[in-house]
CSV table of C-alpha atoms in Angstrom, one decimal:
chain,number,residue,atom,x,y,z
F,527,UNK,CA,21.8,-42.4,-34.2
F,528,UNK,CA,18.8,-40.2,-35.1
F,529,UNK,CA,19.1,-36.7,-36.4
F,530,UNK,CA,17.6,-33.6,-34.6
F,531,UNK,CA,15.8,-30.6,-36.3
F,532,UNK,CA,19.3,-29.1,-37.4
F,533,UNK,CA,20.4,-32.3,-39.0
F,534,UNK,CA,22.9,-33.3,-36.1
F,535,UNK,CA,23.3,-36.9,-34.9
F,536,UNK,CA,21.4,-37.4,-31.6
F,537,UNK,CA,21.5,-40.5,-29.2
F,538,UNK,CA,18.4,-42.0,-28.1
F,539,UNK,CA,17.5,-44.2,-25.1
F,540,UNK,CA,17.7,-47.3,-27.2
F,541,UNK,CA,21.3,-46.3,-28.2
F,542,UNK,CA,22.3,-45.9,-24.4
F,543,UNK,CA,20.5,-49.2,-23.5
F,544,UNK,CA,22.5,-51.0,-26.3
F,545,UNK,CA,25.9,-49.4,-25.2
F,546,UNK,CA,25.1,-50.4,-21.6
F,547,UNK,CA,24.1,-54.0,-22.6
F,548,UNK,CA,20.5,-53.7,-21.0
F,549,UNK,CA,17.0,-53.5,-22.3
F,550,UNK,CA,15.4,-50.2,-23.2
F,551,UNK,CA,12.9,-50.6,-20.4
F,552,UNK,CA,15.8,-51.1,-17.7
F,553,UNK,CA,17.5,-48.0,-19.2
F,554,UNK,CA,14.2,-46.1,-18.7
F,555,UNK,CA,14.0,-47.3,-15.1
F,556,UNK,CA,17.5,-46.2,-14.4
F,557,UNK,CA,16.8,-42.7,-15.4
F,558,UNK,CA,13.4,-42.5,-13.7
F,559,UNK,CA,14.5,-44.2,-10.5
F,560,UNK,CA,11.0,-45.7,-10.3
F,561,UNK,CA,11.8,-49.5,-10.5
F,562,UNK,CA,14.2,-52.3,-9.1
F,563,UNK,CA,17.5,-51.4,-10.9
F,564,UNK,CA,20.6,-52.2,-9.1
F,565,UNK,CA,23.2,-49.5,-8.3
F,566,UNK,CA,25.8,-51.1,-10.6
F,567,UNK,CA,23.4,-51.2,-13.5
F,568,UNK,CA,22.2,-47.7,-13.0
F,569,UNK,CA,25.9,-46.5,-12.9
F,570,UNK,CA,26.4,-48.4,-16.3
F,571,UNK,CA,23.5,-46.8,-17.8
F,572,UNK,CA,24.3,-43.4,-16.8
F,573,UNK,CA,28.0,-43.9,-17.9
F,574,UNK,CA,26.8,-45.0,-21.4
F,575,UNK,CA,24.5,-41.9,-21.6
F,576,UNK,CA,27.5,-39.7,-20.6
F,577,UNK,CA,29.7,-41.3,-23.4
F,578,UNK,CA,26.8,-40.8,-26.0
F,579,UNK,CA,25.9,-37.1,-24.9
F,580,UNK,CA,22.4,-38.3,-24.0
F,581,UNK,CA,20.8,-36.1,-21.4
F,582,UNK,CA,17.6,-38.1,-20.4
F,583,UNK,CA,14.2,-39.0,-21.6
F,584,UNK,CA,12.3,-36.2,-23.5
F,585,UNK,CA,9.9,-34.9,-20.5
F,586,UNK,CA,7.3,-33.9,-23.2
F,587,UNK,CA,7.1,-37.5,-24.2
F,588,UNK,CA,6.7,-38.6,-20.7
F,589,UNK,CA,3.9,-36.1,-20.2
F,590,UNK,CA,2.1,-37.4,-23.2
F,591,UNK,CA,2.3,-40.9,-22.0
F,592,UNK,CA,1.0,-40.1,-18.4
F,593,UNK,CA,-1.6,-37.7,-19.9
F,594,UNK,CA,-0.1,-34.8,-17.6
F,595,UNK,CA,1.8,-31.6,-18.4
F,596,UNK,CA,3.7,-31.6,-15.3
F,597,UNK,CA,2.7,-27.9,-14.8
F,598,UNK,CA,0.5,-26.0,-12.1
F,599,UNK,CA,-1.0,-22.7,-13.1
F,600,UNK,CA,-1.1,-19.8,-10.9
F,601,UNK,CA,-3.6,-17.3,-11.9
F,602,UNK,CA,-3.3,-13.6,-11.2
F,603,UNK,CA,-5.9,-11.0,-12.0
F,604,UNK,CA,-3.2,-8.3,-12.5
F,605,UNK,CA,0.1,-7.6,-14.4
F,606,UNK,CA,2.9,-9.6,-12.8
F,607,UNK,CA,4.8,-6.3,-12.4
F,608,UNK,CA,2.1,-5.2,-10.0
F,609,UNK,CA,1.6,-8.7,-8.5
F,610,UNK,CA,5.3,-9.0,-7.4
F,611,UNK,CA,5.2,-5.5,-5.6
F,612,UNK,CA,2.9,-7.2,-3.1
F,613,UNK,CA,4.8,-9.0,-0.4
F,614,UNK,CA,1.8,-11.0,0.3
F,615,UNK,CA,1.9,-12.5,-3.2
F,616,UNK,CA,5.6,-13.3,-2.9
F,617,UNK,CA,5.0,-15.1,0.5
F,618,UNK,CA,2.1,-17.0,-0.9
F,619,UNK,CA,4.0,-18.2,-4.0
F,620,UNK,CA,7.0,-19.3,-1.8
F,621,UNK,CA,4.5,-21.3,0.4
F,622,UNK,CA,2.8,-23.0,-2.7
F,623,UNK,CA,6.2,-24.1,-3.8
F,624,UNK,CA,7.0,-25.6,-0.5
F,625,UNK,CA,3.5,-27.3,-0.3
F,626,UNK,CA,4.0,-28.9,-3.8
F,627,UNK,CA,7.3,-30.4,-2.5
F,628,UNK,CA,10.7,-31.0,-3.8
F,629,UNK,CA,9.6,-33.1,-6.6
F,630,UNK,CA,6.7,-30.9,-7.6
F,631,UNK,CA,5.3,-29.7,-10.9
F,632,UNK,CA,6.6,-26.7,-12.5
F,633,UNK,CA,4.8,-23.4,-11.9
F,634,UNK,CA,3.0,-21.5,-14.8
F,635,UNK,CA,2.2,-17.8,-14.1
F,636,UNK,CA,-0.9,-16.8,-15.8
F,637,UNK,CA,-2.4,-13.3,-15.8
F,638,UNK,CA,-5.9,-12.2,-16.6
F,639,UNK,CA,-6.7,-8.5,-16.4
F,640,UNK,CA,-10.2,-7.7,-16.7
F,641,UNK,CA,-11.2,-10.7,-18.8
F,642,UNK,CA,-10.6,-14.4,-19.4
F,643,UNK,CA,-8.5,-14.8,-22.4
F,644,UNK,CA,-6.8,-17.6,-24.5
F,645,UNK,CA,-4.1,-18.0,-21.9
F,646,UNK,CA,-6.5,-19.4,-19.5
F,647,UNK,CA,-8.7,-21.3,-21.8
F,648,UNK,CA,-5.8,-23.2,-23.5
F,649,UNK,CA,-3.2,-23.5,-20.6
F,650,UNK,CA,-1.6,-26.9,-20.4
F,651,UNK,CA,-1.8,-27.3,-16.7
F,652,UNK,CA,-2.6,-30.4,-14.4
F,653,UNK,CA,-4.3,-28.1,-11.8
F,654,UNK,CA,-4.6,-24.2,-11.0
F,655,UNK,CA,-4.3,-22.1,-8.0
F,656,UNK,CA,-6.4,-18.9,-8.2
F,657,UNK,CA,-4.7,-16.0,-6.2
F,658,UNK,CA,-6.9,-13.9,-4.0
F,659,UNK,CA,-8.0,-10.4,-4.7
F,660,UNK,CA,-9.1,-11.4,-8.2
F,661,UNK,CA,-12.2,-9.5,-9.8
F,662,UNK,CA,-12.8,-12.2,-12.4
F,663,UNK,CA,-12.7,-15.2,-10.3
F,664,UNK,CA,-16.0,-16.5,-11.3
F,665,UNK,CA,-15.3,-16.3,-15.0
F,666,UNK,CA,-11.8,-18.2,-14.5
F,667,UNK,CA,-13.5,-20.8,-12.5
F,668,UNK,CA,-16.0,-21.4,-15.1
F,669,UNK,CA,-13.4,-21.5,-17.9
F,670,UNK,CA,-11.1,-24.0,-16.1
F,671,UNK,CA,-13.9,-26.0,-14.7
F,672,UNK,CA,-15.3,-26.7,-18.1
F,673,UNK,CA,-11.9,-28.6,-18.8
F,674,UNK,CA,-12.2,-30.6,-15.6
F,675,UNK,CA,-9.0,-28.9,-14.2
F,676,UNK,CA,-8.6,-29.3,-10.4
F,677,UNK,CA,-9.0,-25.9,-8.8
F,678,UNK,CA,-7.7,-24.2,-5.5
F,679,UNK,CA,-8.6,-20.7,-4.8
F,680,UNK,CA,-6.9,-18.6,-2.2
F,681,UNK,CA,-9.6,-16.3,-0.4
F,682,UNK,CA,-12.0,-17.1,-3.0
F,683,UNK,CA,-14.8,-18.2,-0.8
F,684,UNK,CA,-17.0,-21.4,-0.9
F,685,UNK,CA,-17.7,-22.3,-4.5
F,686,UNK,CA,-18.9,-25.7,-6.1
F,687,UNK,CA,-15.9,-27.7,-7.4
F,688,UNK,CA,-13.2,-25.5,-5.8
F,689,UNK,CA,-11.2,-26.2,-2.8
F,690,UNK,CA,-10.8,-22.7,-1.0
F,691,UNK,CA,-7.8,-21.9,1.3
F,692,UNK,CA,-9.6,-19.1,2.9
F,693,UNK,CA,-9.0,-16.1,5.5
F,694,UNK,CA,-11.5,-14.8,7.8
F,695,UNK,CA,-11.7,-11.5,6.3
F,696,UNK,CA,-15.0,-10.4,7.6
F,697,UNK,CA,-14.4,-11.0,11.3
F,698,UNK,CA,-10.8,-9.7,10.8
F,699,UNK,CA,-12.0,-6.3,9.4
F,700,UNK,CA,-14.6,-6.1,12.0
F,701,UNK,CA,-12.1,-6.4,14.8
F,702,UNK,CA,-10.1,-3.6,13.2
F,703,UNK,CA,-13.2,-1.4,13.0
F,704,UNK,CA,-14.1,-2.0,16.7
F,705,UNK,CA,-10.6,-1.0,17.7
F,706,UNK,CA,-11.1,2.4,15.9
F,707,UNK,CA,-14.7,2.6,17.5
F,708,UNK,CA,-13.2,1.9,20.8
F,709,UNK,CA,-10.9,5.0,20.3
F,710,UNK,CA,-13.9,7.2,19.6
F,711,UNK,CA,-13.8,7.3,15.8
F,712,UNK,CA,-17.2,7.7,14.1
F,713,UNK,CA,-16.3,9.3,10.7
F,714,UNK,CA,-14.4,6.6,9.1
F,715,UNK,CA,-13.3,6.1,5.4
F,716,UNK,CA,-11.9,3.0,3.8
F,717,UNK,CA,-9.6,2.5,0.9
F,718,UNK,CA,-10.6,-0.5,-1.1
F,719,UNK,CA,-8.9,-3.2,-3.2
F,720,UNK,CA,-10.4,-3.6,-6.7
F,721,UNK,CA,-14.1,-4.1,-6.9
F,722,UNK,CA,-14.7,-5.1,-10.6
F,723,UNK,CA,-12.8,-6.0,-13.6
F,724,UNK,CA,-12.6,-2.4,-14.8
F,725,UNK,CA,-10.6,-1.5,-11.7
F,726,UNK,CA,-11.4,2.3,-11.9
F,727,UNK,CA,-10.7,4.4,-9.0
F,728,UNK,CA,-13.9,5.7,-7.6
F,729,UNK,CA,-16.3,6.2,-4.7
F,730,UNK,CA,-18.1,3.0,-3.7
F,731,UNK,CA,-21.5,2.8,-2.0
F,732,UNK,CA,-22.3,0.0,0.5
F,733,UNK,CA,-25.2,-0.6,-1.5
F,734,UNK,CA,-22.9,-1.9,-4.1
F,735,UNK,CA,-21.6,-4.8,-1.8
F,736,UNK,CA,-23.7,-7.6,-3.6
F,737,UNK,CA,-22.1,-6.5,-7.0
F,738,UNK,CA,-18.4,-6.5,-5.9
F,739,UNK,CA,-16.8,-9.3,-8.0
F,740,UNK,CA,-13.7,-9.6,-5.8
F,741,UNK,CA,-14.3,-11.7,-2.8
F,742,UNK,CA,-11.6,-10.2,-0.6
F,743,UNK,CA,-12.7,-6.7,-1.2
F,744,UNK,CA,-16.4,-7.5,-0.5
F,745,UNK,CA,-15.6,-9.4,2.8
F,746,UNK,CA,-13.2,-6.8,4.2
F,747,UNK,CA,-15.7,-4.0,3.5
F,748,UNK,CA,-18.6,-6.0,4.9
F,749,UNK,CA,-16.7,-6.5,8.2
F,750,UNK,CA,-15.9,-2.8,8.5
F,751,UNK,CA,-19.5,-1.9,7.6
F,752,UNK,CA,-20.8,-4.0,10.6
F,753,UNK,CA,-19.3,-1.2,12.8
F,754,UNK,CA,-19.4,1.8,10.7
F,755,UNK,CA,-22.7,1.5,8.6
F,756,UNK,CA,-22.0,5.1,7.4
F,757,UNK,CA,-18.5,4.3,6.2
F,758,UNK,CA,-17.3,6.2,3.2
F,759,UNK,CA,-15.5,3.8,0.7
F,760,UNK,CA,-13.4,4.6,-2.2
F,761,UNK,CA,-11.6,2.0,-4.3
F,762,UNK,CA,-8.0,2.4,-5.3
F,763,UNK,CA,-8.4,-0.1,-8.2
F,764,UNK,CA,-5.1,-1.5,-7.8
F,765,UNK,CA,-3.1,-2.7,-4.7
F,766,UNK,CA,-0.2,-0.1,-5.2
F,767,UNK,CA,1.1,2.7,-2.8
F,768,UNK,CA,0.5,5.4,-5.4
F,769,UNK,CA,-3.1,4.3,-5.8
F,770,UNK,CA,-3.8,4.2,-2.1
F,771,UNK,CA,-2.4,7.7,-1.9
F,772,UNK,CA,-4.7,8.8,-4.8
F,773,UNK,CA,-7.8,7.2,-3.1
F,774,UNK,CA,-7.1,8.6,0.2
F,775,UNK,CA,-6.7,12.0,-1.3
F,776,UNK,CA,-10.4,11.8,-2.5
F,777,UNK,CA,-11.4,11.0,1.1
F,778,UNK,CA,-9.4,13.6,2.7
F,779,UNK,CA,-9.9,16.6,0.2
F,780,UNK,CA,-13.3,17.4,1.9
F,781,UNK,CA,-14.3,20.1,4.4
F,782,UNK,CA,-12.7,19.4,7.8
F,783,UNK,CA,-16.1,18.8,9.4
F,784,UNK,CA,-16.6,15.9,6.8
F,785,UNK,CA,-13.2,14.5,6.7
F,786,UNK,CA,-12.6,11.1,8.1
F,787,UNK,CA,-10.9,10.8,11.6
F,788,UNK,CA,-9.5,7.5,10.4
F,789,UNK,CA,-9.1,5.5,7.2
F,790,UNK,CA,-9.2,1.7,7.1
F,791,UNK,CA,-6.8,0.5,4.0
F,792,UNK,CA,-7.6,-2.9,2.8
F,793,UNK,CA,-3.8,-3.8,2.6
F,794,UNK,CA,-0.6,-2.6,3.9
F,795,UNK,CA,0.5,-1.4,0.5
F,796,UNK,CA,-2.6,0.8,0.3
F,797,UNK,CA,-2.0,2.1,4.0
F,798,UNK,CA,1.3,3.3,3.1
F,799,UNK,CA,-0.5,5.4,0.4
F,800,UNK,CA,-2.9,6.7,3.0
F,801,UNK,CA,0.1,7.8,5.3
F,802,UNK,CA,1.7,9.5,2.2
F,803,UNK,CA,-1.4,11.4,1.3
F,804,UNK,CA,-1.8,12.4,5.0
F,805,UNK,CA,1.8,13.7,5.2
F,806,UNK,CA,1.3,15.6,1.9
F,807,UNK,CA,-1.8,17.5,3.5
F,808,UNK,CA,-0.1,18.1,6.8
F,809,UNK,CA,-2.0,15.7,8.8
F,810,UNK,CA,-0.5,14.2,11.9
F,811,UNK,CA,-0.8,10.4,12.3
F,812,UNK,CA,-2.4,9.6,14.6
F,813,UNK,CA,-3.3,12.8,16.0
F,814,UNK,CA,-5.3,14.1,13.0
F,815,UNK,CA,-5.9,10.8,11.2
F,816,UNK,CA,-5.8,7.1,12.5
F,817,UNK,CA,-4.7,4.6,9.7
F,818,UNK,CA,-5.1,0.7,9.6
F,819,UNK,CA,-3.8,-1.7,7.1
F,820,UNK,CA,-4.4,-5.4,6.4
F,821,UNK,CA,-1.7,-8.1,6.1
F,822,UNK,CA,1.1,-7.7,8.6
F,823,UNK,CA,4.0,-7.6,6.1
F,824,UNK,CA,7.1,-5.8,5.7
F,825,UNK,CA,6.7,-2.7,3.3
F,826,UNK,CA,9.5,-0.8,1.9
F,827,UNK,CA,9.0,2.9,2.4
F,828,UNK,CA,7.1,2.5,5.6
F,829,UNK,CA,9.5,4.7,7.8
F,830,UNK,CA,8.7,6.5,11.0
F,831,UNK,CA,5.6,4.4,11.8
F,832,UNK,CA,4.5,0.9,13.1
F,833,UNK,CA,1.3,0.3,11.3
F,834,UNK,CA,-1.8,-1.0,13.1
F,835,UNK,CA,-2.9,-3.9,10.9
F,836,UNK,CA,-4.3,-7.4,10.7
F,837,UNK,CA,-1.5,-10.0,10.5
F,838,UNK,CA,-2.3,-12.9,8.1
F,839,UNK,CA,-0.4,-16.1,7.6
F,840,UNK,CA,0.4,-15.7,3.9
F,841,UNK,CA,3.1,-18.4,3.6
F,842,UNK,CA,1.0,-21.0,5.5
F,843,UNK,CA,-2.0,-20.2,3.2
F,844,UNK,CA,0.3,-20.9,0.3
F,845,UNK,CA,1.6,-24.1,1.6
F,846,UNK,CA,-1.8,-25.4,2.2
F,847,UNK,CA,-2.8,-24.5,-1.2
F,848,UNK,CA,0.2,-26.4,-2.7
F,849,UNK,CA,-0.6,-29.2,-0.5
F,850,UNK,CA,-4.1,-29.4,-1.7
F,851,UNK,CA,-3.1,-29.2,-5.3
F,852,UNK,CA,-0.6,-32.1,-4.8
F,853,UNK,CA,-3.4,-34.1,-3.3
F,854,UNK,CA,-6.0,-33.4,-6.0
F,855,UNK,CA,-3.5,-34.4,-8.8
F,856,UNK,CA,-3.0,-37.7,-6.7
F,857,UNK,CA,-6.8,-38.2,-6.8
F,858,UNK,CA,-7.2,-37.6,-3.0
F,859,UNK,CA,-10.2,-36.0,-1.5
F,860,UNK,CA,-9.5,-32.4,-0.2
F,861,UNK,CA,-11.6,-30.2,1.9
F,862,UNK,CA,-11.6,-26.3,2.1
F,863,UNK,CA,-10.2,-24.5,5.2
F,864,UNK,CA,-10.0,-21.1,6.7
F,865,UNK,CA,-7.2,-19.3,8.4
F,866,UNK,CA,-7.7,-16.5,11.0
F,867,UNK,CA,-5.8,-13.2,11.4
F,868,UNK,CA,-4.2,-11.5,14.3
F,869,UNK,CA,-4.5,-7.9,15.4
F,870,UNK,CA,-1.1,-6.1,15.5
F,871,UNK,CA,-1.3,-2.9,17.1
F,872,UNK,CA,1.2,-0.1,16.0
F,873,UNK,CA,1.5,3.7,16.5
F,874,UNK,CA,-0.8,4.8,13.5
F,875,UNK,CA,-4.1,4.6,15.6
F,876,UNK,CA,-5.1,6.8,18.4
F,877,UNK,CA,-8.1,8.7,20.1
F,878,UNK,CA,-10.3,10.6,17.5
F,879,UNK,CA,-9.5,14.2,17.6
F,880,UNK,CA,-12.0,16.4,19.4
């Protein structure tokens, strides 16, 4: 027997092999299930392990031998407290786990808020999935790419060395905008997701489009601007209901002749904030103000309305990302792909007020 760090006796694989009357390699195969070991021999090895209190080979040692950590990193550009308030993130993560499979690697959640820190630079991962809406995507890709780590982005756009599981955000937002245009709306505002690492809530000019570091934000704004080139935009900074309400307030607290007759929110969470801001100001939806979202997810607190939004396949995106990661780790060739959205009409949009 060997002793552990507390000085207690601890059984090893060699002790189990000796007790079972087999070689150490046979005992190892019995635990891993990776070789030709008869059921009777496997039962004998496992019985010996139980008698000795041996729980199995140390996974850290196996990882060192294989040159792998057995871990896939999931990178968020926000605090996890915020990330898990977004149903899209939850559905996407569930899809990633499905795509990786039952015998998949473990998942390590990494957060980078505004800058790429030591957590990203030194994370022991075999591959990484970069979640959408990141304002520091290029910096994360550069940091992990230098280490040769396989990368899969979700709605990150085409980038060298990265497999992207995309969403047609530009055309989807344009379709939403055309729906509003068809209802007679011409004064339109937009509540944006984060536009840069600072995530400050502020008015955003369309001239800033090339400088927006979050691909999702830029693409959804670009699609809306195709239809409404005079669109007024305000970034909420973070994808939270309260931030959406504050941004909507900035768009609505202007003289009535300047106030938008419709607001396009870049997520359903932000759209709930817009609805809250409209209610606080006594504005009827859709009589005085039409509101659109983006995502098509169930939002707690959205009562009395069926939101007009673009429905996206969040779980399917995650599943494809998980499958892509598994294939990259196995050394297979993987190509980027793009999903489309579906317009879901609700009762939050109507004809522009006279």
